[in-house]
PDB file of C-alpha atoms in Angstrom:
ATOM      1  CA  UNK A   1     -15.921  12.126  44.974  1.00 64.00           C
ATOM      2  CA  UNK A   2     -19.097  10.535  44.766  1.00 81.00           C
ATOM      3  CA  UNK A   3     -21.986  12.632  45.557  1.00 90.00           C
ATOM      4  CA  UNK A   4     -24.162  11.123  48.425  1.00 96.00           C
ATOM      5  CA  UNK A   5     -27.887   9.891  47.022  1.00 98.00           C
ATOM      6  CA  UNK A   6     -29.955  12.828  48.418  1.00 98.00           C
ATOM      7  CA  UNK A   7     -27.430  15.166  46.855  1.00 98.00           C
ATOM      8  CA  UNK A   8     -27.970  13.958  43.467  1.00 98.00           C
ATOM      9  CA  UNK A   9     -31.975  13.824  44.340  1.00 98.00           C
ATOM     10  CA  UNK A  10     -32.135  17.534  44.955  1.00 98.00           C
ATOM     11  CA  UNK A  11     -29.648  18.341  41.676  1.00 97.00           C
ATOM     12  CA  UNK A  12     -31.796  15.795  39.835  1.00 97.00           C
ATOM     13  CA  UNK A  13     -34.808  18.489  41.292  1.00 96.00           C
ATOM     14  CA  UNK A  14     -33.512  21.411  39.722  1.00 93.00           C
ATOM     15  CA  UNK A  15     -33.632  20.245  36.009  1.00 93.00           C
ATOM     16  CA  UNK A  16     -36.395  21.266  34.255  1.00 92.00           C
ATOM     17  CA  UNK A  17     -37.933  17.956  33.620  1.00 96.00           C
ATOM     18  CA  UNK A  18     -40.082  16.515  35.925  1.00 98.00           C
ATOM     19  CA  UNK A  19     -38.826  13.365  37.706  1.00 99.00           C
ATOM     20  CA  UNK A  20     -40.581   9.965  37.754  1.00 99.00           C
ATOM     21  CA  UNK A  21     -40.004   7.248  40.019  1.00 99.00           C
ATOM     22  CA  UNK A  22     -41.669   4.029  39.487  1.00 99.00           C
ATOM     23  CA  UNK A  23     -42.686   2.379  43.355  1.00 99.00           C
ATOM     24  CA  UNK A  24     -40.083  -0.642  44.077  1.00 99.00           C
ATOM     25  CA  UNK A  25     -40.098  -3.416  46.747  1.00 99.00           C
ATOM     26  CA  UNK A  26     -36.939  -5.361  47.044  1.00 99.00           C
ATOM     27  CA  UNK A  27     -33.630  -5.408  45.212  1.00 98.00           C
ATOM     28  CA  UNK A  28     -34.590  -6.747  42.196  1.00 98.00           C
ATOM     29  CA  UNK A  29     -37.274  -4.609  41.194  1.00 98.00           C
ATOM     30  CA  UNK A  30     -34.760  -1.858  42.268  1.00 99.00           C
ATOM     31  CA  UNK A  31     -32.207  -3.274  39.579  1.00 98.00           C
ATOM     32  CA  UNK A  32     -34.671  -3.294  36.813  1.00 98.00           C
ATOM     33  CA  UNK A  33     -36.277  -0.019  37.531  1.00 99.00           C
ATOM     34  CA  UNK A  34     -32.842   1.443  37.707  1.00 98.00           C
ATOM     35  CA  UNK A  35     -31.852  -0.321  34.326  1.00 98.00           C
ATOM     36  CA  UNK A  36     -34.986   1.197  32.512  1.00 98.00           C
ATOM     37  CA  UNK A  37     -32.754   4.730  33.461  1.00 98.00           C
ATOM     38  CA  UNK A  38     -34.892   5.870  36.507  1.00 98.00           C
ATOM     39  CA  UNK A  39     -33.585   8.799  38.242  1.00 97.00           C
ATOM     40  CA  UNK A  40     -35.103   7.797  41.504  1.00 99.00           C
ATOM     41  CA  UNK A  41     -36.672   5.360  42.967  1.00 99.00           C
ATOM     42  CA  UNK A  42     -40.108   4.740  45.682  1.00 99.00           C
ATOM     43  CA  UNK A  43     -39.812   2.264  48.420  1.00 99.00           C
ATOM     44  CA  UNK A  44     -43.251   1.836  48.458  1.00 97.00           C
ATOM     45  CA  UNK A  45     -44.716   0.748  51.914  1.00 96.00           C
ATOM     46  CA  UNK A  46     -48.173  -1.402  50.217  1.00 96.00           C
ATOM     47  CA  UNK A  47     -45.908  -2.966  47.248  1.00 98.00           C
ATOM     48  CA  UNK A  48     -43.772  -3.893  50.479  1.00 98.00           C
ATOM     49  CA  UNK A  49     -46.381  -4.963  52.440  1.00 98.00           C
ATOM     50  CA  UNK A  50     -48.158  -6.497  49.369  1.00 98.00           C
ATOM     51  CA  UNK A  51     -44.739  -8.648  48.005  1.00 98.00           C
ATOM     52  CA  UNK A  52     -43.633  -9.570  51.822  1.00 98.00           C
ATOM     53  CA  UNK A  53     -46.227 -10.475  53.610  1.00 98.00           C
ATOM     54  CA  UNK A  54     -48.953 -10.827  51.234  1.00 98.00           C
ATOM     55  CA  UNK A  55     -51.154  -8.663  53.342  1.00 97.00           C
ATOM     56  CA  UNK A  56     -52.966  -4.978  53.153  1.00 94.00           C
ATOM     57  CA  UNK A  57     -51.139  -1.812  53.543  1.00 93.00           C
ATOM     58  CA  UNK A  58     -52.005  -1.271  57.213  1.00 92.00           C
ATOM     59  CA  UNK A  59     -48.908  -0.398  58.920  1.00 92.00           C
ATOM     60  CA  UNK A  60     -48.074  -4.100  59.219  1.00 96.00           C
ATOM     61  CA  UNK A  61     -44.207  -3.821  57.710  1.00 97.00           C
ATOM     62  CA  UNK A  62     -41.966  -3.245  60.881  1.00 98.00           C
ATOM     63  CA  UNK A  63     -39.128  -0.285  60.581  1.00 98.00           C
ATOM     64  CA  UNK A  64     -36.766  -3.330  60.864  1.00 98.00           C
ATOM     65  CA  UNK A  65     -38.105  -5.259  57.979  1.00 98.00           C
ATOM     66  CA  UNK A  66     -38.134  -1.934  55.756  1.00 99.00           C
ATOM     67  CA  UNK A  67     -34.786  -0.675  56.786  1.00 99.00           C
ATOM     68  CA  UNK A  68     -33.623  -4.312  55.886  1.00 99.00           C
ATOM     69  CA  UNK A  69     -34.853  -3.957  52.238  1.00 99.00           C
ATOM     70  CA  UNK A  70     -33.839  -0.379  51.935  1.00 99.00           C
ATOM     71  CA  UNK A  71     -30.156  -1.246  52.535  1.00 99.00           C
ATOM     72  CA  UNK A  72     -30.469  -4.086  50.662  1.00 99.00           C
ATOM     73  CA  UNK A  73     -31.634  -1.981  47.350  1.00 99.00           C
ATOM     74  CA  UNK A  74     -29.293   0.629  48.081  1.00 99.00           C
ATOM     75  CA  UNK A  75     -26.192  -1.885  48.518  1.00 98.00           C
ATOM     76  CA  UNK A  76     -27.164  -3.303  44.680  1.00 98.00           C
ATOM     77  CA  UNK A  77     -27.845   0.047  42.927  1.00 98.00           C
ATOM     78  CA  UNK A  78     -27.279   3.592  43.476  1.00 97.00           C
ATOM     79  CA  UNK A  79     -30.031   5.236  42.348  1.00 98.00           C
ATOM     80  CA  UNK A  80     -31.371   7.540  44.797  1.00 99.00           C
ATOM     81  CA  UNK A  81     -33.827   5.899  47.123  1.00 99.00           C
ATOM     82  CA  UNK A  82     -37.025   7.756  48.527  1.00 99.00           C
ATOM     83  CA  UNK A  83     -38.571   5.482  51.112  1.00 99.00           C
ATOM     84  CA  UNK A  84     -42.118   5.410  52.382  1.00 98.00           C
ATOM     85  CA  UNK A  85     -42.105   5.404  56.273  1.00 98.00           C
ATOM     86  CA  UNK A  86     -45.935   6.080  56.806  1.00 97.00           C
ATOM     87  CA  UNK A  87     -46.400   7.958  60.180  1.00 96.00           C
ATOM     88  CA  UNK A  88     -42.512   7.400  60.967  1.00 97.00           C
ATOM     89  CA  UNK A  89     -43.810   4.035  63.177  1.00 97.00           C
ATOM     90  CA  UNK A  90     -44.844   5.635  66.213  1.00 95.00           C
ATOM     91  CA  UNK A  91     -43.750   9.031  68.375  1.00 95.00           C
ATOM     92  CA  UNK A  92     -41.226  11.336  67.507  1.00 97.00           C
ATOM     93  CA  UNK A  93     -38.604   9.458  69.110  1.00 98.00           C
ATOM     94  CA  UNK A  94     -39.282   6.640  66.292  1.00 98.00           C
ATOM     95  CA  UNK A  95     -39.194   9.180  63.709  1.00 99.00           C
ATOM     96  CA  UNK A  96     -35.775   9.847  64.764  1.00 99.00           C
ATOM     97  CA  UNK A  97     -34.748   6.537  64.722  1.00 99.00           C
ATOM     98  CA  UNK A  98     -36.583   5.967  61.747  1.00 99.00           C
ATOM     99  CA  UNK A  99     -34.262   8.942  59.948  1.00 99.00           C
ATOM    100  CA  UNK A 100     -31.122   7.373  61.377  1.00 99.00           C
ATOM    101  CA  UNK A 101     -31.860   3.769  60.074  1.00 99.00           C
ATOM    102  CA  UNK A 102     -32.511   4.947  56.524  1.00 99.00           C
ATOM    103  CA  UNK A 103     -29.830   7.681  56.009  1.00 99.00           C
ATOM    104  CA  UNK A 104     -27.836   4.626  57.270  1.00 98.00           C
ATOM    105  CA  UNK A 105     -28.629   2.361  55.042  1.00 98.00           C
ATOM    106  CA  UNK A 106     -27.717   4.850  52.223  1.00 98.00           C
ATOM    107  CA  UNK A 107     -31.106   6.342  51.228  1.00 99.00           C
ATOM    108  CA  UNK A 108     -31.937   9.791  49.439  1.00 99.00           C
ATOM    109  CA  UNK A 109     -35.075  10.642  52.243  1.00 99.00           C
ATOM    110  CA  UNK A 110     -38.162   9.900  53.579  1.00 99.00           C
ATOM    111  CA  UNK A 111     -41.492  10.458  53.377  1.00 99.00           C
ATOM    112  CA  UNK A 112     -44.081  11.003  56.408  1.00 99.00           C
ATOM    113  CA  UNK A 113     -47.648  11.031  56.259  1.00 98.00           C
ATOM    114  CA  UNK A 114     -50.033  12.581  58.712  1.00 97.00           C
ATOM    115  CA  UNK A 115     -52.114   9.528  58.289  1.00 94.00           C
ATOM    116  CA  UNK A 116     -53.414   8.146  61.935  1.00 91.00           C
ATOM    117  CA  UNK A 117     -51.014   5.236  63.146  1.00 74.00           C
ATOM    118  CA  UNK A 118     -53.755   2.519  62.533  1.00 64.00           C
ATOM    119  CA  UNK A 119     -55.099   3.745  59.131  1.00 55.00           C
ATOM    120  CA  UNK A 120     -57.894   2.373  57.353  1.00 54.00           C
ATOM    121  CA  UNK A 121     -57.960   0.442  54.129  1.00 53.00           C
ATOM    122  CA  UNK A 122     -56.471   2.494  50.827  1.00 49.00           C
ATOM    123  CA  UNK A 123     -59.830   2.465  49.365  1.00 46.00           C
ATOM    124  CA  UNK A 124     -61.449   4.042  51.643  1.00 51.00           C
ATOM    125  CA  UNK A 125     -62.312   7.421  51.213  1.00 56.00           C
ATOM    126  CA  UNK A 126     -62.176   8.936  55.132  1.00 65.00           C
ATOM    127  CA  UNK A 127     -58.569   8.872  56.083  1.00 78.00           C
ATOM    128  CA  UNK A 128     -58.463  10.199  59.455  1.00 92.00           C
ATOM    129  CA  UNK A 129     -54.671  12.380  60.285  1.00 96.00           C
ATOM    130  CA  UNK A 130     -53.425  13.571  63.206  1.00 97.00           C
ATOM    131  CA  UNK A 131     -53.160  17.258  64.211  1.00 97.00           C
ATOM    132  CA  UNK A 132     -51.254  19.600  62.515  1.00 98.00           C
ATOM    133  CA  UNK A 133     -49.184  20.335  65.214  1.00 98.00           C
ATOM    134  CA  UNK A 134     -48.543  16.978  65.942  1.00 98.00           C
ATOM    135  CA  UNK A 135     -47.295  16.603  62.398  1.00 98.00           C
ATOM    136  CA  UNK A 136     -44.896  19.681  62.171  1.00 99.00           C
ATOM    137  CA  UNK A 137     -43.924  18.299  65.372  1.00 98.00           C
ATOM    138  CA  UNK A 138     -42.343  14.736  63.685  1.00 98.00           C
ATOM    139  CA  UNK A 139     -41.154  16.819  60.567  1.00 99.00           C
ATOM    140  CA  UNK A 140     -39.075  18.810  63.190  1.00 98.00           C
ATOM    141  CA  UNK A 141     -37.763  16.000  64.950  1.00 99.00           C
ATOM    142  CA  UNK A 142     -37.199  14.262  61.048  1.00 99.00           C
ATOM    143  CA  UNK A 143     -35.073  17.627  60.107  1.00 99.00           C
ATOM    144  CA  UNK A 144     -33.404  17.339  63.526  1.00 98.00           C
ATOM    145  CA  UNK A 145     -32.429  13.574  62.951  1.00 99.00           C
ATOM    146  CA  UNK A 146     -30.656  13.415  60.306  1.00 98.00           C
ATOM    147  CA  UNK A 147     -26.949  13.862  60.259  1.00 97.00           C
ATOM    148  CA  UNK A 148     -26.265  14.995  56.083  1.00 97.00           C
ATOM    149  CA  UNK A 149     -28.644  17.898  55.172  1.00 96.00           C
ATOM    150  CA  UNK A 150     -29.060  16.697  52.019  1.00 98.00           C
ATOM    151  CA  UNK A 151     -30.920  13.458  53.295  1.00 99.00           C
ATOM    152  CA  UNK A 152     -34.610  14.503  52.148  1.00 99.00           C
ATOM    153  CA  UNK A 153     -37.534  14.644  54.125  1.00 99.00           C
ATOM    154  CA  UNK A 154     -40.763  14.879  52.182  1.00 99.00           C
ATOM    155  CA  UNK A 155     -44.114  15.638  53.967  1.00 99.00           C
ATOM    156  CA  UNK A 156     -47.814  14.081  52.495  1.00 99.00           C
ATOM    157  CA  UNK A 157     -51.220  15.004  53.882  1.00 98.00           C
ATOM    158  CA  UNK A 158     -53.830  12.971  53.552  1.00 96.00           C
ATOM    159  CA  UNK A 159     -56.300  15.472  55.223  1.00 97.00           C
ATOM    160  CA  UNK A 160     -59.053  16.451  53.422  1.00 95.00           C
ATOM    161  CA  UNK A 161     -60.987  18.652  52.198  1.00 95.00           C
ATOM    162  CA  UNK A 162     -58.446  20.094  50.027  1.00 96.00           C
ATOM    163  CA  UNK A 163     -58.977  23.332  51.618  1.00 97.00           C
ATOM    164  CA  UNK A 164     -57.808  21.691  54.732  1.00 97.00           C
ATOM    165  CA  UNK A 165     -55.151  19.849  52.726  1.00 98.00           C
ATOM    166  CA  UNK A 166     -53.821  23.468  51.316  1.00 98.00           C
ATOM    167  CA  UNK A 167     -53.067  24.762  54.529  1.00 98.00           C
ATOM    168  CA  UNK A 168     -51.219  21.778  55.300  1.00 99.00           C
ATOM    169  CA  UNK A 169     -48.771  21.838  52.654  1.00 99.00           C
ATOM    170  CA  UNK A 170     -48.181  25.421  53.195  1.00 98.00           C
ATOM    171  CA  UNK A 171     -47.134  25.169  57.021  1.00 99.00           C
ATOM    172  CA  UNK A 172     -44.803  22.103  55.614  1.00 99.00           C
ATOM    173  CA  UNK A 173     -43.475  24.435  53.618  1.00 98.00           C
ATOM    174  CA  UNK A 174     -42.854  27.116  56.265  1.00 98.00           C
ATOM    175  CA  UNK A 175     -41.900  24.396  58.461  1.00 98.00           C
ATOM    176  CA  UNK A 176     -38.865  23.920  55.643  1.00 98.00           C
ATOM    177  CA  UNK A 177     -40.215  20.620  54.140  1.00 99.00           C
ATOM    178  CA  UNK A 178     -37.987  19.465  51.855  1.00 99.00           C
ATOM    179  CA  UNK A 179     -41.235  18.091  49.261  1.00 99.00           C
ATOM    180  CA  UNK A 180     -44.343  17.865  49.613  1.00 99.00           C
ATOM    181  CA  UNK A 181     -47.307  15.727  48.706  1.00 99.00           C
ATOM    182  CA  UNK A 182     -50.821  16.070  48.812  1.00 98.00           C
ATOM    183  CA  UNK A 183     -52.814  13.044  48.794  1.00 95.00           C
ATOM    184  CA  UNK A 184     -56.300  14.305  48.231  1.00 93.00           C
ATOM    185  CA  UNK A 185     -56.150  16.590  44.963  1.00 95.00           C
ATOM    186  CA  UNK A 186     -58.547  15.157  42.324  1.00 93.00           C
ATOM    187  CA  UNK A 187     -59.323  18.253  40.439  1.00 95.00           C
ATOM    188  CA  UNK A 188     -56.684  20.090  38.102  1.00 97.00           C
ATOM    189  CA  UNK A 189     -57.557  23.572  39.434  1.00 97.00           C
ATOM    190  CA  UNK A 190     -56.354  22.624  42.996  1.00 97.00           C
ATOM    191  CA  UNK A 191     -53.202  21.155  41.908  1.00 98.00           C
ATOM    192  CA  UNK A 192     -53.305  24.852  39.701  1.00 97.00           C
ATOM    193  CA  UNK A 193     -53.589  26.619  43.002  1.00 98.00           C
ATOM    194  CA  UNK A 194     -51.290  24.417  44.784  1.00 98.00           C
ATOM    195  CA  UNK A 195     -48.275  24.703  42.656  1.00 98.00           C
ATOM    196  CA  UNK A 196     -48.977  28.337  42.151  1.00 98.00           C
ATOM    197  CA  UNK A 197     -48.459  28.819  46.276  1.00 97.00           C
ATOM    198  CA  UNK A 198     -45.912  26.813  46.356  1.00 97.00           C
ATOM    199  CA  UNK A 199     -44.722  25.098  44.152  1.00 95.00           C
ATOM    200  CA  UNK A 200     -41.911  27.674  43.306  1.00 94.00           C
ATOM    201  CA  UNK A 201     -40.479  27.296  47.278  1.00 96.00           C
ATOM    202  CA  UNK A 202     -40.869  23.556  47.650  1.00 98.00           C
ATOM    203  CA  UNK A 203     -40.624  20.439  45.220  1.00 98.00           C
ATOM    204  CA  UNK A 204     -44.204  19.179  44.791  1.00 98.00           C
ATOM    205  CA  UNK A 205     -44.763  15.250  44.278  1.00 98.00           C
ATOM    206  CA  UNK A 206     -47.846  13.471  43.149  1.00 98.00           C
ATOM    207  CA  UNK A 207     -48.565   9.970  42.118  1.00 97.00           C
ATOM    208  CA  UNK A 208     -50.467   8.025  39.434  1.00 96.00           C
ATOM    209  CA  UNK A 209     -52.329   4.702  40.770  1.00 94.00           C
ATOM    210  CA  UNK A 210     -53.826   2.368  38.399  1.00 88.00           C
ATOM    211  CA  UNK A 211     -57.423   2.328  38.680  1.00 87.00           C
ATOM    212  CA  UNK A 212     -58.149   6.239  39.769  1.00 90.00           C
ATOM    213  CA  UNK A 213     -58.356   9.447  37.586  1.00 92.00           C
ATOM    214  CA  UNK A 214     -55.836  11.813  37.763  1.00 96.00           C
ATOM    215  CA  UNK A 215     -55.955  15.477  37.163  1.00 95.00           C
ATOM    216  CA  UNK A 216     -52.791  15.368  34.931  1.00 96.00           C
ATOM    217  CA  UNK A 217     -52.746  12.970  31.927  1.00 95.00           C
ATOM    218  CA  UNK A 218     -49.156  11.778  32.255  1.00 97.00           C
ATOM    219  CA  UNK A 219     -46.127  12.666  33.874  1.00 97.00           C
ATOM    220  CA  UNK A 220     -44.987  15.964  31.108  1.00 98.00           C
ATOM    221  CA  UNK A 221     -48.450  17.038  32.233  1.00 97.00           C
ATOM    222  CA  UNK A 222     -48.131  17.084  35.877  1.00 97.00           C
ATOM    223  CA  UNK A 223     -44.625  19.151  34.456  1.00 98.00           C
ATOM    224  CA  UNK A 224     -46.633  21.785  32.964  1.00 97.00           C
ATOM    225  CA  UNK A 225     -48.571  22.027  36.033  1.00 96.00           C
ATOM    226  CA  UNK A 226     -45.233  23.196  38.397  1.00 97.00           C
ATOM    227  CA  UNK A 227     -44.805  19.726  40.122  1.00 98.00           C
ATOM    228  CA  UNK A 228     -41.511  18.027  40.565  1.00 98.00           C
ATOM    229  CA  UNK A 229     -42.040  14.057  40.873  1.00 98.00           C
ATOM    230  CA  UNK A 230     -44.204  12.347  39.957  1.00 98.00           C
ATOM    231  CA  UNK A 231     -44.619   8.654  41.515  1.00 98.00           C
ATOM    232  CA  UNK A 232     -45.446   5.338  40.392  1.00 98.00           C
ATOM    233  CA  UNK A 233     -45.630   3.042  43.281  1.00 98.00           C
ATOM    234  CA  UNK A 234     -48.010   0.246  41.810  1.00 97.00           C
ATOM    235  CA  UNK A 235     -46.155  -0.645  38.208  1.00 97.00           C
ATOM    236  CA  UNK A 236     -43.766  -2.786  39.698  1.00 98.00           C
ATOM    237  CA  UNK A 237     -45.591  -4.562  42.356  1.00 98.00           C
ATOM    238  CA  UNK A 238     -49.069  -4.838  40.014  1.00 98.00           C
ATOM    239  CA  UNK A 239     -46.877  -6.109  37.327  1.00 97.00           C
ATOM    240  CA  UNK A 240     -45.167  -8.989  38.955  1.00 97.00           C
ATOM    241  CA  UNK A 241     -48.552 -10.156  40.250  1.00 98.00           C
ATOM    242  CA  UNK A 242     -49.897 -10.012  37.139  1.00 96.00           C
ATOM    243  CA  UNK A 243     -46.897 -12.091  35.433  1.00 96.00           C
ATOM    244  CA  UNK A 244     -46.356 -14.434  38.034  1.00 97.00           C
ATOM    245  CA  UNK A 245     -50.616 -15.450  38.344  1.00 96.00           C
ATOM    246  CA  UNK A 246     -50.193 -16.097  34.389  1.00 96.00           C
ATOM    247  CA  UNK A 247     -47.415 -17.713  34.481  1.00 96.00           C
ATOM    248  CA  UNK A 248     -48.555 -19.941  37.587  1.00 96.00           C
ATOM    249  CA  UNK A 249     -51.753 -20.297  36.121  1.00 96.00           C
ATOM    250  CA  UNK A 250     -50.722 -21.957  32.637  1.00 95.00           C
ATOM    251  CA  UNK A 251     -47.888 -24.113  35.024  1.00 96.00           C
ATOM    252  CA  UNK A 252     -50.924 -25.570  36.623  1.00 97.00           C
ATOM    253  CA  UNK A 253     -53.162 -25.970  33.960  1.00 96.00           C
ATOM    254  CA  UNK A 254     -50.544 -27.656  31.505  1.00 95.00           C
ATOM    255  CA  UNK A 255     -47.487 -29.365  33.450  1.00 96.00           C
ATOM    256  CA  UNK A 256     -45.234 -27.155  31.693  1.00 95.00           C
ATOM    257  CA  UNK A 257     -42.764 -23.977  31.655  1.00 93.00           C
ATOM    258  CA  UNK A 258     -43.211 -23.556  27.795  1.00 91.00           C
ATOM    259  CA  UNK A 259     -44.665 -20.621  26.204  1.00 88.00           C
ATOM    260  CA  UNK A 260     -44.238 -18.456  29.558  1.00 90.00           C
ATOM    261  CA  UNK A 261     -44.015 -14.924  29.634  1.00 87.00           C
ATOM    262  CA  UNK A 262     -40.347 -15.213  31.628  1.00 90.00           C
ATOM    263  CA  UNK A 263     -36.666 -14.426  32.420  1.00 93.00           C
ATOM    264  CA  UNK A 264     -34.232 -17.360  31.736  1.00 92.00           C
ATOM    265  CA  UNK A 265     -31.308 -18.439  33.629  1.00 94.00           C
ATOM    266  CA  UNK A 266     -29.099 -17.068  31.314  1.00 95.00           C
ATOM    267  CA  UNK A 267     -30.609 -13.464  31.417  1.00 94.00           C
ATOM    268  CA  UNK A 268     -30.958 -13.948  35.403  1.00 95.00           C
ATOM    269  CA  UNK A 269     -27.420 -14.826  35.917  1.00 95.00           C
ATOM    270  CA  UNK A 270     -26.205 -11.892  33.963  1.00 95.00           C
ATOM    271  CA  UNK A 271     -28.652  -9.612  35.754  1.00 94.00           C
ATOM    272  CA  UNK A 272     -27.108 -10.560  39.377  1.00 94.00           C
ATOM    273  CA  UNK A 273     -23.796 -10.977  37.706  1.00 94.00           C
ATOM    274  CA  UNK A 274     -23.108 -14.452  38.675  1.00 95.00           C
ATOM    275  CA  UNK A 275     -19.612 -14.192  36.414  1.00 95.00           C
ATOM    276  CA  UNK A 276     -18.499 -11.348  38.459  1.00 95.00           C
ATOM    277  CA  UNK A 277     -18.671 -13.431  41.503  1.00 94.00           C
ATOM    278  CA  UNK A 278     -17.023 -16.594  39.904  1.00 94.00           C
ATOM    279  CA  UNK A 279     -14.444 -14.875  39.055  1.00 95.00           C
ATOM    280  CA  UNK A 280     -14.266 -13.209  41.933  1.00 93.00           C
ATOM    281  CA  UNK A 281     -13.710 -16.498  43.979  1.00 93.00           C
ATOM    282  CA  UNK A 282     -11.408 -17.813  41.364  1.00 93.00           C
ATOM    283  CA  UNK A 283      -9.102 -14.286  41.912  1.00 94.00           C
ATOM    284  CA  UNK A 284      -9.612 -14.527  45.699  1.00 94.00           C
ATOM    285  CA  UNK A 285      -8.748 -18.079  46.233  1.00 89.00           C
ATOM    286  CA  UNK A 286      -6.420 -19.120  48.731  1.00 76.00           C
TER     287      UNK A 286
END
């Protein structure tokens, strides 16, 4: 029997070496991600935002249109899916429903952020979060929610100082968080004293964003520092942009398709496995 996708996140958890999971944002980045030999995956709510509506990360991407996506990554590959879900879109009642759309649609977990609901811009350094209570209150009603234990609920703080942040992530993991994430550490001897707290009870996640320092040089780093995941979330979507403003750019400036940095048809087709499907309606005819 198959083991369900939040299963083989938490097995994947137990092995010594740290996992990485590069951010995705639609099925196709899923599939290629998951060819490179991923062993999880980021649904990453501003490469989302970013690829479908071409707009900031500020809470613009509906729990419909993410669900939608999610299931549609999770019907093309099975590698487990973690899936950003910001604040959970609202009360504690929409964290609930938030939990039931995405186990649903076949996903390893979730992540909620104590973030306010109408967060500023990424860059900015003051990112205001809600109460604690109020926070342990949604993981609650997350760990409530969802019907197969296994389905992962991870909990980030934004809050800051890190002094502040610390006692966050140690009431998440009192409050039986199932990973945590804490958004503000810059400096290598607070991700020292972090993982030294708790890093032994709870899986501990950080990510890498191109343009910031880091307090870990790569992902075997943040290994040797007691963390568990490390994320990714801006290869994918940063590289696409990159690609397809080249490739755009030289289209414009020359009339022409040669000498692009691109996929052909043929390596397309057997990407999506258009011969499966031919001869699928050749075997299915009536």
């Amino acid at each position: 029997m198959t083991m369900k996708p939040g299963t083989r996140l938490r097995a994947a958890l137990l092995h010594p070496d740290i996992v990485v999971a590069p951010g995705v944002f639609d099925a196709m980045s899923a599939l290629l991600a998951t060819r490179a030999g991923f062993e999880a995956l980021f649904l990453s709510g501003s490469a989302v935002s970013y690829a479908q509506l071409a707009r900031p990360d500020l809470g613009l991407v509906t729990m419909d249109e993410l669900a939608t996506i999610a299931t549609h990554i999770c019907e093309r590959v099975d590698t487990p899916l973690m899936v950003d879900i910001d604040q959970g879109f609202g009360s504690v009642a929409n964290v609930q429903r938030a939990v039931h759309a995405f186990e649903r649609a076949g996903c390893a977990g979730v992540q909620i952020e104590d973030q306010i609901a109408v967060k500023p811009a990424a860059t900015l350094q003051a990112r205001p979060v809600v109460s604690l209570s109020d926070m342990l209150g949604k993981l609650r009603a997350a760990q409530d929610a969802r019907r197969d234990k296994d389905f992962l609920i991870s909990a980030r703080t934004d809050a800051q100082p890190f002094d502040e942040a610390f006692k966050r992530a140690v009431a998440f993991a009192e409050a039986g968080a199932d990973m945590i994430f804490v958004e503000c550490v810059r400096e290598r001897a607070d991700a020292e004293r972090l993982a030294k707290a708790i890093g032994a009870r709870v899986p501990l996640v950080s990510n890498f964003l191109e343009g910031r320092p880091h307090f870990a040089r790569d992902a075997a780093d943040l290994q040797a520092m007691g963390f568990h995941i490390a994320l990714y979330p801006g290869v994918g979507i940063g590289s696409a942009v990159a690609a397809m403003e080249s490739s755009f750019a030289k289209l414009a400036a020359n009339g022409s398709n040669a000498n692009l940095v691109r996929a052909d048809a043929a390596t397309i087709n057997q990407l999506v496995e258009t011969e499966r499907f031919v001869r699928d309606a050749t075997k299915y005819a009536g």
